[in-house]
Amino acid sequence: ADQISEGLKKYGDLASDGRPILDCTAPQLVEEVMTVSGDNMVFPAHVWTPWFSLFGAFSGFDTVEDCYQDMTKHIHALETGLSSDPPMNWRLSKLDHYALLSNSDCHSFWPWRIGREANVFDLPDLTYNQLTSAIIDNDPERFKYTIETDPAYGKYHWTGHRNCKISLPPAEAIKFSNNCPVCRRKFTKGVEQRVEELADRPADYAPKDMPTYKRLLPLSEIICAVTGTNSPATQTIWKPYNQLIERFGDEYNVLIEAPLDAMAAVVDPAIAQAILRVREGTAKVTPGYDGVYGQLVLGIEPLKVKSKAAAVAKVQQKSMSDFW
């Protein structure tokens, strides 16, 4: 890591940000990393995000080769980002020989952002070489599956304009020539539309002998939807969250394995039922667009949760009769 940092620091201030901007080309970056060791692995992250990504609508390329040129031989995987998932990427035959990874936002300081997406491996030994070998071979016996958020949850899934609160699927956006009908400015083109532009396969295409995926949503977001809470940063969310973690060990176990009746014995049954619906893929997500996250829609009345402050206020509140 020190050697890589030493090689890259001439391109910019590596300490300036969790994702520093470097004044070099993509092939130069790969060459610098691979010069340190041929065992190093480089793969592009959130490859469909409109800005600063491999296939981005505003600043990207149409092929991996266009981006990495003679360094393409060192690229073995693509990280799909929140707004796309394996089925969307399977629609491009030119991506068949790349492993599709799903990583999380470790540069974010919000704890509920970490682990939203992940990669699941079954390795003889948990070593760097075993890990990279499973990725390079794209072997479903060792690289089992990815954990994906519903791509509609991502901030750039649909095309739209945040300021005018307009979001559209690809076909509808094209009808408006990708211009906002309210302000006439260009839409931020969504990932689904960008995939549609480059795809050469139908939406239901599924390859054989490839790592699979599980589609989930963060536990905190599910509890938010059930309680009608706007942000996970409240006791309303973390109390049932921690109760579930204490009972079942970790968030993935809650989301993937925990039985409905066992969860309902720990938290409100409505929360348990919502977790099951997300697990089974029956919950709906209103697509995100132009930097706005998608919203989980359960079609139920939010739980009426009273905060401790509200309860205290109610006890202390006097009526007019108290003064007569």
C-alpha positions in Angstrom: 0.0 0.0 0.0 2.8 2.4 0.8 4.5 1.7 -2.5 1.2 2.3 -4.4 0.7 5.6 -2.5 4.2 6.6 -3.2 3.6 6.1 -7.0 0.3 7.9 -7.0 1.0 10.9 -4.9 2.7 12.7 -7.8 -0.8 12.8 -9.4 -2.6 14.6 -6.5 -3.1 14.9 -2.8 -4.1 11.4 -1.6 -5.1 12.7 1.8 -7.5 15.3 0.5 -10.5 13.1 0.4 -11.7 9.5 0.7 -11.8 9.4 -3.1 -9.0 11.8 -4.2 -9.0 13.3 -7.7 -5.8 12.4 -9.5 -4.4 14.1 -12.5 -3.8 11.0 -14.6 -5.5 8.8 -17.1 -7.2 5.4 -16.3 -4.4 3.5 -18.0 -1.7 5.4 -16.1 -3.4 4.6 -12.8 -3.5 0.9 -13.6 0.1 0.9 -14.8 1.3 2.6 -11.6 -0.5 0.0 -9.4 0.6 -3.0 -11.5 4.2 -1.9 -11.6 4.3 -2.3 -7.8 3.2 -5.9 -8.1 1.6 -8.1 -10.7 -0.5 -9.6 -8.0 -2.3 -6.3 -7.4 -5.9 -6.0 -8.6 -7.6 -2.9 -10.0 -11.3 -2.6 -10.9 -13.5 0.4 -11.5 -16.2 1.2 -9.0 -19.8 2.2 -9.5 -19.3 1.8 -13.2 -22.7 3.3 -14.2 -22.9 6.4 -12.1 -23.6 9.4 -14.4 -20.4 11.3 -13.3 -16.8 10.1 -13.0 -17.5 6.4 -13.9 -16.5 4.0 -16.5 -19.9 4.0 -18.4 -21.2 7.3 -17.0 -23.7 9.1 -19.2 -21.8 12.4 -18.8 -18.2 11.4 -18.6 -17.8 7.8 -19.4 -16.9 5.4 -22.2 -18.9 2.8 -24.2 -16.5 0.0 -23.6 -13.9 -1.1 -21.0 -11.3 -1.1 -23.8 -11.9 2.5 -24.7 -11.2 3.5 -21.1 -8.2 1.3 -20.1 -6.7 0.8 -23.6 -3.6 -1.3 -23.4 -4.1 -1.8 -19.6 -7.5 -3.6 -20.1 -5.7 -6.9 -19.7 -5.3 -6.1 -16.0 -9.1 -5.4 -15.5 -10.9 -8.6 -14.3 -13.9 -7.2 -12.5 -16.4 -4.3 -12.4 -18.1 -2.9 -9.4 -21.8 -2.3 -10.3 -22.8 0.4 -7.8 -26.1 0.9 -6.1 -28.1 1.9 -9.1 -27.4 -1.3 -11.1 -27.3 -5.0 -10.3 -26.1 -8.2 -12.2 -29.2 -8.6 -14.4 -28.7 -5.1 -15.7 -25.0 -5.8 -16.5 -25.8 -9.2 -18.0 -27.5 -7.4 -20.8 -24.1 -6.4 -22.2 -22.4 -9.4 -23.8 -19.1 -7.5 -23.9 -19.1 -7.7 -20.1 -19.4 -11.5 -19.9 -15.8 -12.1 -19.0 -15.7 -9.6 -16.1 -16.7 -10.6 -12.5 -19.4 -8.4 -11.2 -18.7 -7.1 -7.7 -20.8 -5.1 -5.3 -19.0 -3.1 -2.6 -20.2 -0.6 -0.1 -19.6 3.1 0.6 -16.7 2.9 3.1 -15.9 6.5 2.5 -19.2 7.5 4.2 -19.2 8.2 7.9 -22.9 7.1 8.3 -22.8 3.6 9.8 -26.0 2.5 8.0 -24.3 3.0 4.7 -21.6 0.4 5.4 -22.4 -3.1 4.2 -25.4 -2.2 2.0 -23.8 -4.3 -0.7 -21.2 -7.1 -0.4 -19.6 -10.1 -2.0 -19.9 -13.6 -0.6 -17.1 -16.1 -1.1 -16.5 -19.7 0.0 -12.7 -20.1 0.0 -10.5 -23.0 1.2 -8.4 -20.3 3.0 -9.1 -16.6 3.4 -6.0 -15.3 1.8 -5.5 -12.5 -0.7 -4.5 -14.9 -3.5 -7.5 -17.1 -2.9 -9.7 -14.1 -3.0 -8.3 -12.6 -6.2 -8.2 -16.0 -7.9 -11.9 -16.5 -7.3 -12.7 -13.1 -8.7 -10.4 -13.5 -11.8 -11.9 -17.0 -12.5 -15.4 -15.7 -11.8 -15.9 -19.1 -10.3 -19.4 -19.6 -8.7 -18.1 -22.4 -6.5 -15.8 -19.9 -4.7 -17.4 -16.6 -5.6 -20.9 -17.5 -4.5 -23.0 -14.4 -4.9 -23.3 -10.7 -4.3 -25.6 -8.9 -1.9 -27.4 -6.1 -3.8 -29.7 -3.3 -2.9 -32.7 -3.1 -5.2 -31.1 -0.9 -8.0 -34.1 1.3 -7.8 -32.9 2.3 -4.4 -29.8 3.9 -5.9 -29.6 7.6 -6.3 -29.3 7.5 -10.1 -31.5 4.6 -11.2 -34.0 6.6 -13.2 -33.6 9.7 -15.4 -34.8 12.9 -13.8 -34.3 16.4 -12.4 -34.2 16.7 -8.6 -35.0 20.4 -8.5 -38.2 20.0 -10.4 -39.1 16.6 -8.7 -39.4 14.8 -12.0 -38.2 11.2 -12.6 -38.9 9.0 -15.6 -38.1 5.6 -16.9 -36.0 5.5 -20.1 -38.9 5.4 -22.7 -40.6 8.4 -21.1 -37.4 10.4 -20.7 -36.7 9.9 -24.4 -40.1 11.3 -25.3 -38.9 14.5 -23.7 -35.6 14.4 -25.6 -34.0 14.1 -22.1 -35.0 17.6 -21.3 -36.9 18.6 -18.2 -40.4 19.8 -19.2 -40.5 22.2 -16.3 -37.2 24.1 -16.6 -36.1 22.9 -20.0 -32.7 21.9 -18.7 -31.1 18.5 -19.5 -32.1 15.6 -17.3 -29.5 13.7 -15.3 -29.6 10.5 -17.3 -30.2 7.5 -15.1 -28.4 4.2 -15.0 -31.3 2.3 -16.4 -31.4 4.5 -19.5 -27.6 4.3 -20.0 -27.7 0.5 -19.8 -30.5 0.5 -22.3 -28.3 2.5 -24.7 -25.5 0.0 -24.5 -27.4 -3.3 -24.1 -27.5 -6.0 -26.8 -29.6 -8.4 -24.8 -33.2 -8.4 -23.4 -33.9 -7.4 -19.8 -34.7 -11.0 -18.8 -31.4 -12.5 -20.0 -29.7 -14.7 -17.4 -26.3 -16.4 -18.0 -25.4 -19.9 -16.7 -22.6 -20.9 -14.4 -22.1 -17.4 -13.0 -22.1 -16.0 -9.4 -25.7 -15.2 -8.4 -27.1 -12.4 -6.2 -29.5 -11.7 -3.4 -31.5 -8.4 -3.5 -31.9 -6.8 -0.1 -32.3 -3.3 1.5 -30.5 -2.0 4.7 -32.4 -3.0 7.9 -32.4 0.7 9.0 -34.2 1.7 5.8 -36.8 -1.0 6.3 -37.5 0.2 9.8 -37.7 3.8 8.5 -40.4 2.7 6.0 -42.4 0.9 8.6 -42.3 3.7 11.1 -42.6 6.6 8.6 -39.3 8.0 9.8 -37.3 10.2 7.4 -33.8 9.4 8.7 -32.2 6.4 10.3 -30.5 8.8 12.8 -33.1 8.5 15.5 -33.8 6.3 18.5 -37.0 5.2 16.8 -34.9 3.3 14.3 -32.0 2.1 16.4 -34.0 0.7 19.3 -35.7 -2.1 17.2 -32.5 -2.4 15.0 -30.4 -3.1 18.1 -33.0 -5.5 19.5 -32.8 -7.5 16.3 -29.0 -7.5 16.2 -28.8 -8.6 19.8 -31.1 -11.5 19.1 -29.8 -12.7 15.7 -26.2 -11.6 15.7 -25.8 -9.4 12.6 -27.8 -7.5 10.0 -27.3 -10.0 7.2 -28.6 -12.8 9.4 -31.7 -10.7 10.2 -32.2 -9.9 6.5 -31.5 -13.3 5.0 -32.1 -16.0 7.7 -34.1 -15.0 10.7 -37.6 -16.6 10.9 -40.6 -14.4 10.8 -42.1 -15.6 14.1 -38.8 -15.2 15.9 -38.4 -11.6 14.6 -42.0 -10.8 15.5 -41.2 -11.9 19.1 -38.5 -9.3 19.3 -39.9 -6.3 17.5 -43.3 -5.1 16.2 -44.7 -7.7 13.8 -45.0 -5.0 11.1 -41.2 -4.7 11.0 -40.8 -8.4 10.9 -43.3 -8.7 8.0 -41.5 -5.9 6.1 -38.2 -7.6 6.4 -39.7 -10.8 5.0 -41.3 -8.9 2.1 -37.9 -7.4 1.2 -36.3 -10.9 1.5 -38.9 -12.4 -0.8 -38.8 -9.6 -3.3 -42.4 -8.5 -2.9 -41.7 -5.0 -1.6 -41.7 -2.1 -4.1 -39.1 0.7 -4.4 -39.9 4.0 -5.9 -36.8 4.6 -8.1 -34.1 7.1 -7.1 -33.0 9.8 -9.6 -30.6 12.7 -9.9 -29.0 12.2 -6.5 -32.2 11.3 -4.6 -32.4 7.8 -3.0 -35.2 5.5 -4.0 -37.9 4.9 -1.4 -39.2 1.6 0.0 -43.0 1.4 -0.4 -44.8 -1.1 1.8 -48.4 0.1 1.2 -49.2 0.1 4.9 -49.9 2.8 7.5 -46.7 3.7 9.4 -46.5 2.6 12.9 -47.4 5.2 15.5 -44.2 5.5 17.4 -44.1 7.9 20.4 -40.8 9.3 21.3 -39.7 9.6 24.9 -39.7 13.4 24.5 -43.3 13.4 23.3 -44.3 11.1 26.2 -42.7 13.4 28.7 -44.3 16.5 27.1 -47.7 14.8 27.3 -47.3 14.1 31.0 -46.2 17.7 31.8 -48.7 19.4 29.6 -51.5 21.2 31.5 -55.0 21.8 30.4 -57.1 25.0 30.9 -59.0 23.3 33.7 -55.8 23.1 35.7 -56.0 26.9 36.1 -59.6 27.1 37.2 
